[in-house]
CSV table of C-alpha atoms in Angstrom, one decimal:
chain,number,residue,atom,x,y,z
A,1,MET,CA,138.2,77.7,108.0
A,2,SER,CA,135.1,75.9,107.0
A,3,ASP,CA,134.5,74.4,103.6
A,4,GLU,CA,131.7,76.9,103.0
A,5,ALA,CA,133.9,79.9,103.4
A,6,LEU,CA,137.2,81.4,102.2
A,7,SER,CA,139.2,84.2,103.8
A,8,VAL,CA,139.7,87.4,101.8
A,9,GLY,CA,141.9,90.2,103.0
A,10,ILE,CA,140.9,93.7,101.9
A,11,THR,CA,143.3,95.4,99.6
A,12,ARG,CA,143.2,98.9,98.3
A,13,GLU,CA,143.9,100.2,94.8
A,14,GLU,CA,145.6,103.3,96.1
A,15,PRO,CA,147.8,102.6,99.2
A,16,LYS,CA,148.2,106.3,99.9
A,17,HIS,CA,144.7,106.2,101.5
A,18,GLN,CA,144.3,104.9,105.0
A,19,ALA,CA,141.7,102.2,105.4
A,20,ILE,CA,139.1,102.5,108.1
A,21,GLY,CA,140.4,99.9,110.5
A,22,THR,CA,141.5,96.4,109.7
A,23,TYR,CA,139.1,93.6,109.0
A,24,GLU,CA,139.2,90.2,107.5
A,25,ILE,CA,136.1,89.2,105.5
A,26,VAL,CA,134.9,85.6,105.7
A,27,ILE,CA,133.0,84.9,102.5
A,28,PRO,CA,130.8,81.9,101.9
A,29,LYS,CA,131.9,80.4,98.6
A,30,VAL,CA,128.5,80.9,97.1
A,31,TYR,CA,129.1,84.7,97.3
A,32,ALA,CA,132.7,84.7,96.2
A,33,PRO,CA,132.0,85.8,92.6
A,34,ILE,CA,130.8,89.2,93.9
A,35,PHE,CA,134.3,89.9,95.2
A,36,THR,CA,136.5,87.9,92.7
A,37,ASP,CA,134.8,88.0,89.3
A,38,LYS,CA,136.6,90.6,87.2
A,39,GLU,CA,134.6,89.9,84.0
A,40,HIS,CA,131.2,91.0,85.1
A,41,ASN,CA,129.9,94.0,86.9
A,42,LYS,CA,126.2,93.1,87.3
A,43,PHE,CA,125.1,90.6,89.9
A,44,LEU,CA,121.7,89.3,90.9
A,45,LEU,CA,121.3,87.7,94.3
A,46,SER,CA,118.2,85.6,95.0
A,47,SER,CA,118.1,83.7,98.2
A,48,GLY,CA,116.1,82.3,101.0
A,49,ARG,CA,116.0,83.6,104.6
A,50,LEU,CA,119.1,83.2,106.8
A,51,SER,CA,121.4,82.8,103.9
A,52,GLY,CA,124.0,85.3,105.1
A,53,LYS,CA,123.0,87.8,102.4
A,54,THR,CA,122.9,90.9,104.5
A,55,SER,CA,126.2,90.3,106.2
A,56,ILE,CA,127.9,89.8,102.8
A,57,LEU,CA,126.5,93.0,101.5
A,58,VAL,CA,127.8,94.9,104.4
A,59,ASP,CA,131.2,93.3,103.9
A,60,LEU,CA,131.0,94.3,100.2
A,61,ILE,CA,130.3,97.9,101.1
A,62,TYR,CA,133.2,98.0,103.6
A,63,ALA,CA,135.6,96.5,101.0
A,64,THR,CA,134.4,98.9,98.4
A,65,ILE,CA,134.9,102.1,100.5
A,66,ASN,CA,138.4,101.0,101.3
A,67,ALA,CA,139.3,100.1,97.7
A,68,LYS,CA,137.8,103.2,96.2
A,69,PRO,CA,137.7,105.9,98.9
A,70,ASP,CA,137.1,108.8,96.5
A,71,ASN,CA,133.9,107.2,95.1
A,72,ASP,CA,130.3,107.1,96.3
A,73,ILE,CA,128.1,104.1,97.0
A,74,VAL,CA,124.3,104.2,96.3
A,75,LEU,CA,121.8,102.0,98.1
A,76,LEU,CA,118.3,101.9,96.6
A,77,GLN,CA,115.0,100.9,98.2
A,78,ALA,CA,111.6,100.6,96.6
A,79,THR,CA,110.1,103.5,98.5
A,80,SER,CA,111.1,105.9,101.2
A,81,ALA,CA,109.0,103.8,103.7
A,82,GLU,CA,111.5,101.0,103.3
A,83,ILE,CA,114.6,103.0,104.0
A,84,LYS,CA,114.2,102.9,107.8
A,85,ASP,CA,114.4,99.1,107.7
A,86,SER,CA,117.2,99.0,105.1
A,87,ILE,CA,120.7,97.7,105.3
A,88,ILE,CA,121.8,101.1,106.6
A,89,ASN,CA,121.0,99.8,110.1
A,90,GLU,CA,123.3,96.9,109.6
A,91,ILE,CA,126.0,99.2,108.4
A,92,GLU,CA,125.6,101.4,111.4
A,93,ALA,CA,125.9,98.4,113.7
A,94,PHE,CA,128.9,97.1,111.9
A,95,PHE,CA,130.9,100.3,112.4
A,96,ARG,CA,129.8,100.6,116.0
A,97,ASN,CA,131.0,97.0,116.7
A,98,LYS,CA,134.4,97.9,115.2
A,99,GLY,CA,134.8,100.8,117.7
A,100,PHE,CA,134.2,103.8,115.4
A,101,ASP,CA,132.6,107.0,116.5
A,102,VAL,CA,129.2,106.7,114.8
A,103,GLY,CA,126.4,109.2,115.4
A,104,ASP,CA,123.9,111.7,114.0
A,105,LYS,CA,126.1,114.7,114.6
A,106,PRO,CA,128.1,116.2,111.6
A,107,THR,CA,131.2,116.1,113.9
A,108,ASN,CA,131.1,112.3,114.4
A,109,GLU,CA,133.8,110.3,112.7
A,110,ILE,CA,131.1,108.4,110.8
A,111,TYR,CA,128.0,110.7,110.4
A,112,ILE,CA,124.6,109.1,109.9
A,113,PRO,CA,121.8,111.6,110.1
A,114,LYS,CA,118.5,110.7,111.8
A,115,SER,CA,116.9,110.4,108.4
A,116,LYS,CA,119.3,107.6,107.7
A,117,ASP,CA,119.6,108.6,104.0
A,118,ARG,CA,123.4,108.8,103.9
A,119,VAL,CA,126.7,107.9,105.6
A,120,ILE,CA,129.5,110.5,105.6
A,121,PHE,CA,133.1,109.7,106.6
A,122,ASN,CA,134.9,112.5,108.5
A,123,ASP,CA,138.2,110.8,108.8
A,124,GLY,CA,139.9,112.9,106.2
A,125,ALA,CA,140.9,109.9,104.1
A,126,HIS,CA,137.6,109.2,102.4
A,127,LYS,CA,135.9,111.7,100.1
A,128,GLY,CA,133.2,109.3,99.1
A,129,GLY,CA,130.1,108.5,101.1
A,130,ILE,CA,127.1,106.2,101.1
A,131,TYR,CA,123.7,107.6,99.8
A,132,ILE,CA,120.3,105.9,100.2
A,133,PHE,CA,117.5,106.7,97.8
A,134,PRO,CA,113.9,105.4,97.1
A,135,ILE,CA,113.3,104.3,93.5
A,136,THR,CA,109.6,105.3,93.5
A,137,ASP,CA,107.1,107.5,95.3
A,138,SER,CA,104.1,106.2,97.2
A,139,LYS,CA,102.1,106.0,93.9
A,140,GLY,CA,104.7,104.1,92.0
A,141,GLY,CA,106.1,107.1,90.1
A,142,GLN,CA,109.8,107.3,89.3
A,143,ARG,CA,112.0,109.1,91.8
A,144,ALA,CA,115.4,107.9,90.7
A,145,ARG,CA,115.5,110.1,87.6
A,146,GLY,CA,117.9,113.0,87.9
A,147,ILE,CA,119.5,111.9,91.1
A,148,LYS,CA,123.2,112.7,91.3
A,149,THR,CA,125.9,112.1,94.0
A,150,PRO,CA,128.9,114.3,94.6
A,151,HIS,CA,131.4,111.7,93.3
A,152,PRO,CA,131.5,108.9,90.7
A,153,LEU,CA,129.9,105.6,91.8
A,154,SER,CA,131.9,102.5,92.7
A,155,LEU,CA,128.9,100.4,93.9
A,156,VAL,CA,125.1,100.5,93.3
A,157,LEU,CA,123.1,98.2,95.5
A,158,PHE,CA,119.4,97.5,95.0
A,159,GLU,CA,117.7,96.1,98.1
A,160,GLU,CA,114.5,94.0,98.1
A,161,ILE,CA,113.8,94.7,94.4
A,162,GLN,CA,110.8,92.4,94.4
A,163,LYS,CA,108.9,95.1,96.4
A,164,ASN,CA,108.9,97.4,93.3
A,165,LYS,CA,105.9,97.7,91.1
A,166,ASP,CA,107.5,95.9,88.1
A,167,SER,CA,110.8,95.3,86.3
A,168,ASN,CA,110.5,98.5,84.3
A,169,VAL,CA,111.0,100.5,87.5
A,170,VAL,CA,114.2,98.6,88.2
A,171,GLU,CA,115.5,98.9,84.7
A,172,GLN,CA,114.9,102.7,84.6
A,173,ALA,CA,116.8,103.1,87.8
A,174,LEU,CA,119.7,101.1,86.4
A,175,ILE,CA,119.9,103.4,83.4
A,176,THR,CA,119.9,106.5,85.7
A,177,PHE,CA,122.9,105.4,87.7
A,178,ILE,CA,125.0,103.8,84.9
A,179,ARG,CA,125.7,107.3,83.7
A,180,GLN,CA,127.4,108.2,87.0
A,181,THR,CA,129.6,105.1,87.5
A,182,SER,CA,133.4,105.0,87.7
A,183,ASN,CA,135.5,102.2,86.1
A,184,ASP,CA,134.8,98.8,87.5
A,185,CYS,CA,131.6,99.9,89.3
A,186,LYS,CA,129.5,97.0,90.4
A,187,PHE,CA,125.7,96.7,90.3
A,188,VAL,CA,124.4,94.3,92.9
A,189,LEU,CA,120.6,93.6,92.9
A,190,VAL,CA,119.0,91.6,95.7
A,191,GLY,CA,115.6,90.1,95.7
A,192,ASN,CA,113.5,87.2,96.9
A,193,ASN,CA,111.3,85.0,94.7
A,194,GLU,CA,107.7,85.2,95.9
A,195,THR,CA,105.4,83.1,93.8
A,196,LEU,CA,105.4,81.8,90.2
A,197,GLY,CA,103.2,84.7,89.0
A,198,HIS,CA,105.3,87.5,90.6
A,199,TRP,CA,107.2,89.7,88.1
A,200,PHE,CA,110.5,89.3,89.9
A,201,THR,CA,110.4,85.5,89.5
A,202,ARG,CA,110.1,85.9,85.7
A,203,TRP,CA,112.6,88.7,85.5
A,204,SER,CA,115.2,86.9,87.5
A,205,ALA,CA,114.8,83.8,85.3
A,206,LYS,CA,115.5,86.0,82.3
A,207,LYS,CA,118.6,87.5,83.9
A,208,ARG,CA,119.9,84.1,84.8
A,209,LYS,CA,120.2,83.3,81.1
A,210,ASP,CA,121.8,86.6,80.3
A,211,PRO,CA,125.6,86.1,79.9
A,212,THR,CA,126.3,89.7,81.0
A,213,TRP,CA,124.8,89.0,84.4
A,214,VAL,CA,126.0,86.7,87.3
A,215,TYR,CA,123.1,85.0,89.0
A,216,ILE,CA,123.8,83.8,92.6
A,217,TYR,CA,121.3,81.7,94.5
A,218,ALA,CA,121.9,80.9,98.1
A,219,ASN,CA,120.1,79.4,101.1
A,220,CYS,CA,120.8,78.6,104.7
A,221,TYR,CA,122.6,75.3,103.8
A,222,ASP,CA,125.2,77.2,101.9
A,223,ILE,CA,126.4,78.7,105.2
A,224,TRP,CA,125.3,75.9,107.5
A,225,THR,CA,128.6,75.5,109.4
A,226,LEU,CA,128.7,79.3,110.0
A,227,LEU,CA,125.4,79.3,111.8
A,228,SER,CA,125.0,79.0,115.5
A,229,GLU,CA,123.5,75.8,117.0
A,230,GLU,CA,120.5,77.8,118.1
A,231,THR,CA,119.8,79.0,114.6
A,232,LYS,CA,120.2,75.6,113.2
A,233,LYS,CA,117.7,74.2,115.6
A,234,TYR,CA,115.2,76.9,114.8
A,235,ILE,CA,115.5,76.2,111.1
A,236,GLU,CA,115.1,72.4,111.6
A,237,ASP,CA,112.1,72.9,113.9
A,238,PHE,CA,110.5,75.2,111.2
A,239,LYS,CA,111.2,72.6,108.6
A,240,ALA,CA,109.5,69.9,110.7
A,241,SER,CA,106.4,71.9,111.5
A,242,ASP,CA,105.8,73.6,108.1
A,243,PRO,CA,107.7,71.9,105.3
A,244,VAL,CA,106.0,73.7,102.5
A,245,GLU,CA,106.5,77.2,103.8
A,246,PHE,CA,110.1,76.1,104.7
A,247,ARG,CA,110.7,75.4,101.0
A,248,ARG,CA,109.3,78.8,100.0
A,249,ILE,CA,110.9,80.9,102.8
A,250,TYR,CA,114.3,79.3,103.4
A,251,LEU,CA,114.9,77.6,100.0
A,252,GLY,CA,113.2,80.2,97.8
A,253,ASP,CA,111.3,77.4,96.1
A,254,VAL,CA,108.5,79.1,94.1
A,255,LYS,CA,107.6,75.7,92.6
A,256,ALA,CA,106.4,74.4,95.9
A,257,THR,CA,103.0,72.9,95.1
A,258,VAL,CA,101.1,75.4,97.2
A,259,SER,CA,103.5,78.3,97.0
A,260,ASN,CA,100.8,80.7,96.0
A,261,LYS,CA,98.5,79.6,98.9
A,262,VAL,CA,98.3,82.0,101.8
A,263,PHE,CA,97.6,79.4,104.4
A,264,PRO,CA,99.1,76.1,103.4
A,265,GLN,CA,99.6,75.4,107.1
A,266,PHE,CA,95.8,74.9,107.5
A,267,VAL,CA,94.9,71.3,107.4
A,268,ARG,CA,91.3,70.3,108.2
A,269,SER,CA,92.2,67.0,109.9
A,270,ILE,CA,94.5,68.9,112.3
A,271,HIS,CA,92.8,72.3,112.9
A,272,TYR,CA,89.1,71.7,112.2
A,273,LYS,CA,87.6,69.6,115.0
A,274,LEU,CA,84.1,68.6,116.2
A,275,ARG,CA,83.2,69.5,119.7
A,276,LYS,CA,83.7,65.9,121.0
A,277,ASP,CA,87.3,66.0,119.7
A,278,LEU,CA,88.3,69.3,121.4
A,279,PRO,CA,90.3,69.2,124.7
A,280,ASN,CA,88.3,69.9,127.9
A,281,LYS,CA,89.8,73.3,128.9
A,282,THR,CA,88.4,76.4,130.5
A,283,ILE,CA,88.0,79.7,128.5
A,284,VAL,CA,89.8,82.5,130.3
A,285,ARG,CA,89.2,85.3,127.9
A,286,LEU,CA,87.3,85.8,124.6
A,287,PHE,CA,88.2,88.0,121.7
A,288,ILE,CA,85.4,88.6,119.1
A,289,GLY,CA,86.6,89.9,115.8
A,290,ILE,CA,84.0,91.6,113.6
A,291,ASP,CA,84.4,92.5,109.9
A,292,HIS,CA,81.7,95.0,109.2
A,293,ALA,CA,80.1,94.4,105.8
A,294,THR,CA,80.0,97.1,103.2
A,295,ALA,CA,78.2,96.8,99.9
A,296,ASN,CA,78.1,93.0,99.1
A,297,ASP,CA,80.7,91.9,101.6
A,298,LYS,CA,79.9,89.4,104.4
A,299,PHE,CA,79.2,90.5,107.9
A,300,ALA,CA,81.4,88.2,109.9
A,301,VAL,CA,81.7,87.7,113.7
A,302,VAL,CA,84.5,85.4,114.7
A,303,PRO,CA,85.0,84.5,118.5
A,304,VAL,CA,88.5,83.5,119.4
A,305,ALA,CA,88.6,81.8,122.9
A,306,ILE,CA,91.8,81.9,124.9
A,307,LEU,CA,92.1,78.6,126.9
A,308,THR,CA,93.8,78.0,130.2
A,309,ASP,CA,97.1,76.8,128.6
A,310,GLY,CA,97.3,79.9,126.3
A,311,THR,CA,96.2,78.1,123.2
A,312,CYS,CA,93.3,79.4,121.1
A,313,CYS,CA,90.0,78.0,119.8
A,314,VAL,CA,87.7,79.6,117.3
A,315,LEU,CA,84.1,79.0,118.5
A,316,GLU,CA,80.9,79.2,116.5
A,317,THR,CA,81.0,81.9,113.9
A,318,CYS,CA,78.2,84.3,112.8
A,319,VAL,CA,78.2,85.2,109.1
A,320,ASN,CA,75.6,87.0,107.0
A,321,ASP,CA,76.3,86.9,103.2
A,322,PRO,CA,74.4,89.4,101.1
A,323,GLN,CA,75.1,87.3,98.0
A,324,GLU,CA,73.0,84.6,99.6
A,325,THR,CA,70.3,86.7,101.2
A,326,GLN,CA,70.1,89.2,98.3
A,327,ARG,CA,70.1,92.1,100.7
A,328,ALA,CA,72.7,94.1,102.6
A,329,LEU,CA,72.1,94.8,106.2
A,330,ALA,CA,72.0,98.2,107.9
A,331,PRO,CA,74.2,98.6,111.0
A,332,THR,CA,71.1,98.4,113.2
A,333,GLU,CA,70.2,95.1,111.7
A,334,GLN,CA,73.8,93.8,112.1
A,335,CYS,CA,73.7,94.8,115.7
A,336,GLU,CA,70.4,92.9,116.3
A,337,ILE,CA,72.1,89.8,114.9
A,338,LEU,CA,75.2,90.4,117.0
A,339,ASP,CA,73.1,90.8,120.1
A,340,GLU,CA,71.3,87.4,119.4
A,341,PHE,CA,74.6,85.7,118.7
A,342,LEU,CA,76.2,87.0,122.0
A,343,GLU,CA,73.1,85.7,123.8
A,344,PHE,CA,73.7,82.3,122.2
A,345,LEU,CA,77.4,82.3,123.2
A,346,ASP,CA,76.5,83.1,126.8
A,347,ARG,CA,73.9,80.3,126.9
A,348,GLN,CA,76.5,77.9,125.4
A,349,TYR,CA,79.5,78.8,127.5
A,350,GLY,CA,78.3,80.7,130.5
A,351,PHE,CA,80.5,83.8,130.0
A,352,TYR,CA,78.5,86.1,132.2
A,353,TYR,CA,78.2,83.6,135.1
A,354,ASN,CA,82.0,82.9,134.9
A,355,MET,CA,82.8,86.6,134.6
A,356,THR,CA,84.8,86.0,131.4
A,357,LYS,CA,86.4,89.1,130.1
A,358,ILE,CA,85.4,89.8,126.5
A,359,VAL,CA,86.9,92.2,123.9
A,360,ILE,CA,84.9,93.0,120.8
A,361,SER,CA,87.5,94.0,118.2
A,362,ILE,CA,86.1,95.8,115.1
A,363,ASP,CA,87.6,97.0,111.9
A,364,GLY,CA,88.6,100.6,112.8
A,365,ALA,CA,87.3,101.9,109.4
A,366,ALA,CA,83.7,101.0,110.4
A,367,SER,CA,83.0,104.1,112.6
A,368,PRO,CA,79.1,104.1,112.1
A,369,PHE,CA,78.9,100.4,113.0
A,370,ILE,CA,81.1,100.8,116.0
A,371,ALA,CA,78.9,103.6,117.3
A,372,GLN,CA,75.9,101.4,116.8
A,373,VAL,CA,77.6,98.5,118.7
A,374,ARG,CA,78.2,100.9,121.6
A,375,HIS,CA,74.6,102.0,121.6
A,376,THR,CA,73.5,98.3,121.5
A,377,LYS,CA,75.6,97.7,124.6
A,378,HIS,CA,73.7,100.3,126.5
A,379,ILE,CA,70.2,99.3,125.5
A,380,SER,CA,70.5,95.5,125.3
A,381,HIS,CA,68.9,93.3,128.0
A,382,ASN,CA,71.7,90.7,127.6
A,383,LYS,CA,73.8,90.6,130.7
A,384,ILE,CA,76.9,89.4,128.8
A,385,TRP,CA,77.4,93.0,127.5
A,386,ARG,CA,78.5,93.9,131.1
A,387,ASN,CA,81.6,91.8,130.5
A,388,ILE,CA,82.4,93.4,127.1
A,389,ILE,CA,84.7,96.2,126.1
A,390,ILE,CA,84.7,97.5,122.5
A,391,LYS,CA,87.9,98.3,120.7
A,392,LYS,CA,88.8,99.6,117.2
A,393,PHE,CA,91.2,97.4,115.4
A,394,THR,CA,93.7,99.6,113.6
A,395,MET,CA,96.8,97.4,113.4
A,396,LYS,CA,96.6,97.0,109.6
A,397,LYS,CA,100.0,95.4,108.9
A,398,LYS,CA,98.5,92.8,106.6
A,399,ASP,CA,101.7,90.8,105.9
A,400,TYR,CA,102.5,90.6,109.6
A,401,ASN,CA,99.0,89.8,110.7
A,402,MET,CA,98.7,87.0,108.1
A,403,GLY,CA,102.1,85.8,109.4
A,404,LEU,CA,100.7,85.5,112.9
A,405,ILE,CA,97.8,83.4,111.7
A,406,LYS,CA,100.2,81.2,109.7
A,407,SER,CA,102.4,80.8,112.8
A,408,ALA,CA,99.6,79.8,115.0
A,409,LEU,CA,98.4,77.2,112.5
A,410,ALA,CA,101.9,75.9,111.8
A,411,LEU,CA,102.6,75.5,115.6
A,412,LYS,CA,99.2,73.9,116.1
A,413,VAL,CA,98.2,76.4,118.9
A,414,ILE,CA,94.9,77.2,117.3
A,415,THR,CA,91.9,75.0,116.6
A,416,ILE,CA,88.6,75.8,114.8
A,417,LEU,CA,85.3,74.4,116.1
A,418,ASN,CA,83.5,72.3,113.5
A,419,GLU,CA,79.8,73.1,114.3
A,420,GLY,CA,78.7,70.0,112.5
A,421,LYS,CA,75.6,69.9,110.2
A,422,TYR,CA,74.1,73.2,111.5
A,423,GLU,CA,75.3,76.6,112.5
A,424,TRP,CA,74.4,78.5,115.7
A,425,ASP,CA,71.1,79.7,114.4
A,426,GLY,CA,70.0,76.3,113.0
A,427,THR,CA,70.8,77.0,109.3
A,428,ARG,CA,73.0,74.8,107.2
A,429,ASN,CA,76.7,74.9,108.1
A,430,HIS,CA,78.6,76.7,105.4
A,431,HIS,CA,82.0,76.1,107.0
A,432,TRP,CA,82.8,79.7,106.1
A,433,LEU,CA,86.2,80.1,107.8
A,434,CYS,CA,87.6,76.8,106.5
A,435,HIS,CA,86.6,77.6,102.9
A,436,GLU,CA,88.1,81.1,103.1
A,437,LEU,CA,91.4,79.9,104.7
A,438,GLU,CA,91.7,77.3,101.9
A,439,ALA,CA,90.8,79.7,99.1
A,440,GLN,CA,93.2,82.6,99.9
A,441,THR,CA,96.0,83.0,97.3
A,442,TYR,CA,98.7,85.5,96.5
A,443,LYS,CA,98.6,87.5,93.3
A,444,ASN,CA,101.8,89.5,92.5
A,445,GLY,CA,102.9,89.1,96.1
A,446,LYS,CA,99.7,90.4,97.6
A,447,LEU,CA,96.4,88.9,98.6
A,448,ASP,CA,94.2,88.3,95.6
A,449,PRO,CA,91.5,90.9,95.9
A,450,ALA,CA,89.1,88.9,93.9
A,451,ILE,CA,88.8,86.2,96.6
A,452,PRO,CA,86.4,86.9,99.5
A,453,ASN,CA,88.2,87.1,102.8
A,454,ASP,CA,85.7,88.7,105.2
A,455,VAL,CA,85.6,85.8,107.7
A,456,VAL,CA,89.4,85.6,107.6
A,457,ASP,CA,89.5,89.3,108.4
A,458,GLY,CA,87.2,88.6,111.4
A,459,LEU,CA,89.7,86.0,112.5
A,460,GLU,CA,92.5,88.5,112.1
A,461,TYR,CA,90.7,91.1,114.3
A,462,GLY,CA,90.1,88.5,117.0
A,463,LEU,CA,93.4,86.7,117.0
A,464,ILE,CA,96.0,89.4,116.5
A,465,PRO,CA,95.1,91.4,119.7
A,466,TYR,CA,95.8,88.3,121.8
A,467,TYR,CA,99.4,87.8,120.4
A,468,THR,CA,100.4,91.5,120.1
A,469,ASN,CA,98.4,92.9,123.0
A,470,CYS,CA,97.7,95.9,120.8
A,471,TYR,CA,95.0,97.0,123.2
A,472,ASN,CA,97.4,97.1,126.2
A,473,LEU,CA,95.3,94.6,128.3
A,474,SER,CA,96.4,92.7,131.4
A,475,TRP,CA,96.9,89.0,131.0
A,476,PRO,CA,96.6,85.9,133.1
A,477,THR,CA,99.8,83.9,133.4
A,478,ARG,CA,100.4,81.9,130.1
A,479,ASN,CA,102.1,78.6,129.9
A,480,GLU,CA,104.8,79.3,127.3
A,481,ASP,CA,105.4,75.6,126.6
A,482,ASN,CA,101.8,75.2,125.4
A,483,SER,CA,100.9,78.6,124.1
A,484,LYS,CA,104.2,79.2,122.2
A,485,VAL,CA,103.4,82.9,122.1
A,486,SER,CA,107.1,83.9,121.7
A,487,GLU,CA,107.5,81.4,118.9
A,488,VAL,CA,104.4,82.6,117.1
A,489,LEU,CA,105.6,86.2,117.2
A,490,LYS,CA,109.0,85.3,116.0
A,491,ARG,CA,107.8,83.2,113.1
A,492,ALA,CA,105.4,85.9,112.0
A,493,GLU,CA,108.3,88.1,111.0
A,494,VAL,CA,109.7,85.2,108.9
A,495,TYR,CA,106.3,84.5,107.2
A,496,LYS,CA,106.0,88.1,106.0
A,497,LYS,CA,106.2,88.2,102.2
């Protein structure tokens, strides 16, 4: 047995009940108090990624239903939308792997309906079940009040509590379920520190000083010898390529100097290059992301070129800022600028001559503008429009999309052209994209709405379709060693806040 773990056999308080199978739990020492501490019943777990947290919680649930088969267990999520991705999937996989008859029919030995809001045991030895509830509705209103389960509770588990609106929501839910507990019921709250300004960071610091609570912090190094060699290599590669985000994601370090920065991976000396410093490679496809301006927002056109080796390069950008010009453009005027900009790109790179396939990817909420772009395609004399297809971008999974951009920057598979002193139309270079990438910060776990991000949105609409193929396009063969597409997609899940 490794130094990080200790072996605990499951025992039952009432031997007359038959346990569901036999299973030996291997518990990393950092998590041992959850199982062995008899003085406390409230536990707060705050950890980094790949710290073994989910596996331990499944083990705790299994141990609890064996020790107290006549009691219920409650699992709480922030909203109903989170339930489908909750620990219930891990519980289901656990029982399947142990050979139990698990299914969505009431006659199954372990019944988990398609709604995945409860687990019922039909073995005759367990009266209790597992019930999953959202704490709040979509507007943040309390939903936990008045909820009751058929039997007294032996375990209340809060998942991802940092996703709740504030600490008051969590405290109110605690009060609701304390009334229904049995003797020795445990409350286990699980959350991840996001940034210094996030409510959970302050709340967890307060609970850490509360003698009635047990605070457990864990990271991947607490279970290092239990990890596979492949996982260890992945962690070390991540650490080498993005040390700051490694500290935040895997070590839970909110005091990292740029922990509130959205794109600490962006470094001008690495990603922002003059034309003479760019590699000499052929453009095989072009995605043009467009953020349609409303009110005083910028109109941003961001071309993302896909090169022969599968890496990306952001070409010259076209940005109109109403704050600078003191007037907002109508869709017809925006399309006139777009037409001129496409003509410039064609002169610069020969897209029509080389028959380069081009996708214009526009914010799906901008229907009038999209209609105007389609009209422009039909009436324009620019031959480049013949190579262009127009798509609505509707993949608005912001955390995941930002994660993809972070991944591409961290793995150095994207560069941004520094146009030099002047922009494409001869005006002074504002370095729009660089400034916005450097300026983006998180506020309460979300993008700060006070900071302009129109050009970054254009980058999002242009880059995401390449990696996710959300438009279901056919692709040329990609060199995985250079493009690192699989790695970018994998890391995007990790970067999600």
